[in-house]
CSV table of C-alpha atoms in Angstrom, one decimal:
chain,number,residue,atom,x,y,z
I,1450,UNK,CA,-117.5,69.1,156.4
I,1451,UNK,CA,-117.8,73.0,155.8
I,1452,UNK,CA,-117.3,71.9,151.9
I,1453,UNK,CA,-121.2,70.6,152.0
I,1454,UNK,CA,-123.8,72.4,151.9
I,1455,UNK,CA,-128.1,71.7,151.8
I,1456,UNK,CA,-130.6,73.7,150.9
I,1457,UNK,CA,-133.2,74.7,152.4
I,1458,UNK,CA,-132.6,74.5,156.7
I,1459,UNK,CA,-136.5,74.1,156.8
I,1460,UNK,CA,-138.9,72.7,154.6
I,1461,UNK,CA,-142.7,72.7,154.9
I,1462,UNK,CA,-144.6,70.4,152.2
I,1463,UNK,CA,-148.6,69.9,152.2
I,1464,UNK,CA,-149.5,66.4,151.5
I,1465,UNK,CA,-149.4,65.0,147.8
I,1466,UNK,CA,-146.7,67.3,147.1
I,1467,UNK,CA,-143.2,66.3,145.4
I,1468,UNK,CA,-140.3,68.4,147.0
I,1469,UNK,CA,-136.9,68.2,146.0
I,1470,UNK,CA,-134.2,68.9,148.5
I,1471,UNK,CA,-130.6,70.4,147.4
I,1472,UNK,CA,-127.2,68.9,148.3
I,1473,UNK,CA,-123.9,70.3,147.3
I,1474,UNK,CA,-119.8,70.0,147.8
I,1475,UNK,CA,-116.9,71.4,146.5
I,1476,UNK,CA,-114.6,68.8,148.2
I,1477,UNK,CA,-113.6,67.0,144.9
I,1478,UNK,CA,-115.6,63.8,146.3
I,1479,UNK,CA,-116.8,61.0,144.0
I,1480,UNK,CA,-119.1,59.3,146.1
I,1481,UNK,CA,-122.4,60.9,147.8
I,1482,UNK,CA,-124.8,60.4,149.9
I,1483,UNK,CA,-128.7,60.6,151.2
I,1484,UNK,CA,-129.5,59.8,154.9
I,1485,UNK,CA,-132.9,60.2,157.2
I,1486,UNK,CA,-132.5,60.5,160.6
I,1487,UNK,CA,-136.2,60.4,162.8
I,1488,UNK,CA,-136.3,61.5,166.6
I,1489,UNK,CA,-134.2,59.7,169.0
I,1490,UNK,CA,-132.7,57.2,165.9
I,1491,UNK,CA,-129.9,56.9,164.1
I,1492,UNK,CA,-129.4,57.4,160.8
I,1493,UNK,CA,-130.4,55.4,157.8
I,1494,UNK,CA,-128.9,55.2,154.0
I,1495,UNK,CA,-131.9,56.3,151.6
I,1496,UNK,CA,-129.5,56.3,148.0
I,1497,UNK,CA,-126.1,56.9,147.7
I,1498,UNK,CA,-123.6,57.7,144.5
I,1499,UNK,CA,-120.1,56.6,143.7
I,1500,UNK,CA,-119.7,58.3,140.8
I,1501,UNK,CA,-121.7,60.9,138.3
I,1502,UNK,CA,-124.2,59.0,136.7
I,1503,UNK,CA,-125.1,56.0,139.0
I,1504,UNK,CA,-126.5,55.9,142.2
I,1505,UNK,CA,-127.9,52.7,144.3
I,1506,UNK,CA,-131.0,52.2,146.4
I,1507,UNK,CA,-129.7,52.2,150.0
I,1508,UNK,CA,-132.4,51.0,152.8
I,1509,UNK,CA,-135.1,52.9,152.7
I,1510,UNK,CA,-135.4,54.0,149.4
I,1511,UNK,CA,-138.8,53.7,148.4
I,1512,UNK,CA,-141.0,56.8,147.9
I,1513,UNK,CA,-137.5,58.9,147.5
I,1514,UNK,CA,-135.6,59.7,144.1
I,1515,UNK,CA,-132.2,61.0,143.6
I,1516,UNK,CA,-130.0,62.3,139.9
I,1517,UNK,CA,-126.3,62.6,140.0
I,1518,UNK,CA,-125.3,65.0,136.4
I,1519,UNK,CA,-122.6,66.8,138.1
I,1520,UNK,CA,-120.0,65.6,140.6
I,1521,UNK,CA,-121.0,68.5,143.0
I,1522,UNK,CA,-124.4,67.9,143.1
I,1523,UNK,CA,-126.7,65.5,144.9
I,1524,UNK,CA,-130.4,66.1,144.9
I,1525,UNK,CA,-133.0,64.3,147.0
I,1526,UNK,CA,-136.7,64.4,145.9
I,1527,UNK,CA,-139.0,63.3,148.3
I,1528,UNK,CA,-142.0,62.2,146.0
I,1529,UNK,CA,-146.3,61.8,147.1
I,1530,UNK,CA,-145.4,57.8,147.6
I,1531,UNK,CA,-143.2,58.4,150.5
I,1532,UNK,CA,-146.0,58.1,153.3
I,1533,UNK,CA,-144.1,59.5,156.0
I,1534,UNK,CA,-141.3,62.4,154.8
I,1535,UNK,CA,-141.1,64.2,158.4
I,1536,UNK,CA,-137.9,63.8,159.4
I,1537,UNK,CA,-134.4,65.4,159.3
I,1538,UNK,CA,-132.3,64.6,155.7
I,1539,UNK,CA,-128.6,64.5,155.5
I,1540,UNK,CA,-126.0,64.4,152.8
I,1541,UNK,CA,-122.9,63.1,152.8
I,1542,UNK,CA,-119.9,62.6,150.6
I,1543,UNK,CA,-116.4,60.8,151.0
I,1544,UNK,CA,-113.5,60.2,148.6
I,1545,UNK,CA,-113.4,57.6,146.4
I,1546,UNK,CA,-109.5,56.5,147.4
I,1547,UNK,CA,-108.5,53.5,149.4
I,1548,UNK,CA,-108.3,54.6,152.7
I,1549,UNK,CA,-109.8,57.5,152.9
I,1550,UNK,CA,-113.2,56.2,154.6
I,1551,UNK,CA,-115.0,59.3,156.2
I,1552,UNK,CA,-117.9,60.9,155.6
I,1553,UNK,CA,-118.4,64.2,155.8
I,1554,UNK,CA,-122.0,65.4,156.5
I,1555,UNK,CA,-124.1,68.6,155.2
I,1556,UNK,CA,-125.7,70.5,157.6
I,1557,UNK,CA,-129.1,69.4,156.8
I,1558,UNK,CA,-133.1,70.2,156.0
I,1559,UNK,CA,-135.8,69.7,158.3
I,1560,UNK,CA,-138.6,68.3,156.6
I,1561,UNK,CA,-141.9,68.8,157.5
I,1562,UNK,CA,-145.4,67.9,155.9
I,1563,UNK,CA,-148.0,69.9,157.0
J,796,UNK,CA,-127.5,43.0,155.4
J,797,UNK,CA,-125.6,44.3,157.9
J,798,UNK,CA,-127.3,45.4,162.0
J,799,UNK,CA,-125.8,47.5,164.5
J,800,UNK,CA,-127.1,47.5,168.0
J,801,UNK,CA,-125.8,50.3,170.2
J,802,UNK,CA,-125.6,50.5,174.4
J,803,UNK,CA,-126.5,52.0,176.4
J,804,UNK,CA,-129.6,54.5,174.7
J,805,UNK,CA,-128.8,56.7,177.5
J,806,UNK,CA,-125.7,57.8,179.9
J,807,UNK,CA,-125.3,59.9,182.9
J,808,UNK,CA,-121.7,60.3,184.5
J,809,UNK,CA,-119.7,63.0,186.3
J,810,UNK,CA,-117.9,65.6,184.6
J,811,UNK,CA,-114.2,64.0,184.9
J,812,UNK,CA,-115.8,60.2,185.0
J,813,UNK,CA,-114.8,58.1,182.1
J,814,UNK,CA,-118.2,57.3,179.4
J,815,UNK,CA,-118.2,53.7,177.4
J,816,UNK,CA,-120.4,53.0,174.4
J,817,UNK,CA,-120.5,49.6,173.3
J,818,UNK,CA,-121.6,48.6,169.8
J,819,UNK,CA,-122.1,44.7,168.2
J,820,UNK,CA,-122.5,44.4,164.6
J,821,UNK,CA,-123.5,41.3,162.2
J,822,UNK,CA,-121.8,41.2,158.8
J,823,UNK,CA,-118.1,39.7,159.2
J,824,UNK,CA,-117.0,41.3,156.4
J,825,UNK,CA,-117.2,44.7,157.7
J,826,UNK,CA,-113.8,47.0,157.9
J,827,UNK,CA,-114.8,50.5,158.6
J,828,UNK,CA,-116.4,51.6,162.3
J,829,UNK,CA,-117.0,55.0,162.8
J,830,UNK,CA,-118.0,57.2,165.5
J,831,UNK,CA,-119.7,60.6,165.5
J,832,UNK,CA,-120.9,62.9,167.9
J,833,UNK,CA,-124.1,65.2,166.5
J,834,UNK,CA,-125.0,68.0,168.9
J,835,UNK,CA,-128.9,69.2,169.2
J,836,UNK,CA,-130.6,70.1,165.4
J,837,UNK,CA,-126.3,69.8,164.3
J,838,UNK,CA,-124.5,68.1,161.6
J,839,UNK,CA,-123.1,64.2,163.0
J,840,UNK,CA,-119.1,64.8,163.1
J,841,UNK,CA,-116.7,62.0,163.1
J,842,UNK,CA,-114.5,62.2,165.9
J,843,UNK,CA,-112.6,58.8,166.0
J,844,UNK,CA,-112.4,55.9,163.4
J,845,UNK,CA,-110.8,52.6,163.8
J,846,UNK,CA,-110.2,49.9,160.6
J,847,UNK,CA,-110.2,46.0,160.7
J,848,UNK,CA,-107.0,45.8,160.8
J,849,UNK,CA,-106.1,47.9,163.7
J,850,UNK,CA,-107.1,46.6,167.3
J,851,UNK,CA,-106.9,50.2,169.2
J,852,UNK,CA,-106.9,53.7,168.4
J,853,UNK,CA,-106.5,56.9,170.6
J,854,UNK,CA,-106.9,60.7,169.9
J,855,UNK,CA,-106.7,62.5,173.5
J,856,UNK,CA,-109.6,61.6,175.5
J,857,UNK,CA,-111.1,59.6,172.9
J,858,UNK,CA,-110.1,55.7,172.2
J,859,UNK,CA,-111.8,53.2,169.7
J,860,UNK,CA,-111.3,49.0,170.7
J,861,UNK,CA,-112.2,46.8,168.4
J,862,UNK,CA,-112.8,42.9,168.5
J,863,UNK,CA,-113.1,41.4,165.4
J,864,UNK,CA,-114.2,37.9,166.7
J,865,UNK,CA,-116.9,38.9,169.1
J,866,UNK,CA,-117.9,41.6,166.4
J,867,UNK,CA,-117.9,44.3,168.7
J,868,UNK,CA,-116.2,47.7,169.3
J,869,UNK,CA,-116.5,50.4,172.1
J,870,UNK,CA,-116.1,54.0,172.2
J,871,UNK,CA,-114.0,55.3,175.8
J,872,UNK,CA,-114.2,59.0,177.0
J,873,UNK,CA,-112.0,59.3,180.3
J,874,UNK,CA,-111.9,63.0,181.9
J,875,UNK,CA,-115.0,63.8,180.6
J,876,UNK,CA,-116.3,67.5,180.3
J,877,UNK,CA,-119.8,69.3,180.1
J,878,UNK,CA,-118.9,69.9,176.1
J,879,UNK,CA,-118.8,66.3,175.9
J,880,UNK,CA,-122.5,66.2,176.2
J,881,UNK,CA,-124.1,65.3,173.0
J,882,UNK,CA,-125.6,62.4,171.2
J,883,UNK,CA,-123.1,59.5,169.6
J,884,UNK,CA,-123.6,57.3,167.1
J,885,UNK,CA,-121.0,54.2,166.2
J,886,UNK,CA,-121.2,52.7,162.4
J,887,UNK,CA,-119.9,49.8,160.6
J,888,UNK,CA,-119.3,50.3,157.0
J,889,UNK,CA,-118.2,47.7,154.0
J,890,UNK,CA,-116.5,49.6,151.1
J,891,UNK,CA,-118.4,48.8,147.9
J,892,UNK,CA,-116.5,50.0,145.4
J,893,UNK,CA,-116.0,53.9,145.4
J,894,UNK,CA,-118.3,53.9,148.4
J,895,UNK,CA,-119.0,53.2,152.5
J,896,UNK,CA,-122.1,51.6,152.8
J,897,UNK,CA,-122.3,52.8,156.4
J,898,UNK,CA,-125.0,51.2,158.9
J,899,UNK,CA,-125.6,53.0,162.2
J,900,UNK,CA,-126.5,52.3,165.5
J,901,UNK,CA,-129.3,53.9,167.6
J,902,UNK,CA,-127.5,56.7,169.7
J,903,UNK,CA,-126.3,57.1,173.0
J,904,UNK,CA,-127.1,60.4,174.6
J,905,UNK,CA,-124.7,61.2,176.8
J,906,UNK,CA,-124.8,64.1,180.1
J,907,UNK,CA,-121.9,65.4,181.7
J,908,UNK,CA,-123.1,66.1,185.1
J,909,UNK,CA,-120.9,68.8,186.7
């Protein structure tokens, strides 16, 4: 999980504002991933990416909007629609090969709207 | 679409008393169930997985059961320790693809008393 990294820790948005939050890995990993976790819950799937290029709605994915152009990289805007973006955002990626099932998590960005 | 329902929200025990966290989950054709540990404002890390195929799995002080039929798995701690204290989640996950569509329960929050 050291191979994933987000960017930034903290993030303060004012309302009506479209922010974009960073995910990256170097861990050669095909498929990515978005997660939200609120206080005191677990988390849940926002979009997630099995390879460059596509990516599918998990959840809870409206008012959020992802890109996948490179392998390594896995943004996550969190657009004016979303009505409640406070919360803690995780990535995650995992290998694409049969039997390799974990998910390793970023280290994540706490999002507050001011 | 598949629901996890984690038990107890909260646990107390004695340091060097056993901890069990049960987990049901709904979709039959799950095959993946995960379990992470996630530390105050930390990253979740996975610290035991167990497959469909496979009724029991041990690492140390950690074991995964499983039972298919009742769709149901459980997390066991024995000999616990004050650095066991920490938040756990358990998953169930269908691979879709290139990907683990993982689900989550709520979280125990588990204190080692010393």
């Amino acid at each position: 999980d050291g191979g994933i990294t987000q960017s930034p820790k903290y993030l303060f948005r004012k309302e009506g504002q479209n922010v974009t939050l960073s995910c990256e890995q170097n861990l050669n990993h095909d498929a990515m991933y978005w997660y939200r976790q609120d206080p005191g819950q677990g988390l849940r799937l926002i979009y997630y990416s099995q390879i460059v290029n596509d990516f599918q709605k998990g959840d809870i994915a409206e008012g959020y909007s992802v890109s996948r152009e490179k392998k390594e990289s896995f943004p996550l805007t969190v657009t004016s629609a979303q009505k409640n973006p406070t919360a803690f955002y995780l990535c995650a990626s995992s290998s694409r090969r049969v039997g390799t099932d974990t998910q390793y998590f970023g280290p994540g960005t706490r999002l507050t709207v001011l | 679409g598949e629901n996890v329902e984690q038990h107890p929200s909260t646990l107390s025990v004695q340091e060097g008393d056993s901890a069990v966290i049960k987990c049901t989950y709904s979709d039959s054709a799950s095959n993946y169930f995960p379990w992470y540990k996630q530390e105050l404002g930390k990253r979740p890390q996975l610290i035991i997985d167990i497959r469909s195929n496979v009724g029991e799995k041990k690492d140390q002080r950690i074991a995964v059961t499983l039972n298919k039929t009742a769709k149901h798995f459980s997390l066991h701690i024995t000999e616990t320790q004050p650095e066991d204290s920490a938040v756990y989640f358990c998953a169930a996950s269908t691979r879709i693809q290139g990907a683990q569509k993982l689900v989550f329960g709520q979280g125990t929050r588990l204190t080692i008393n010393p």
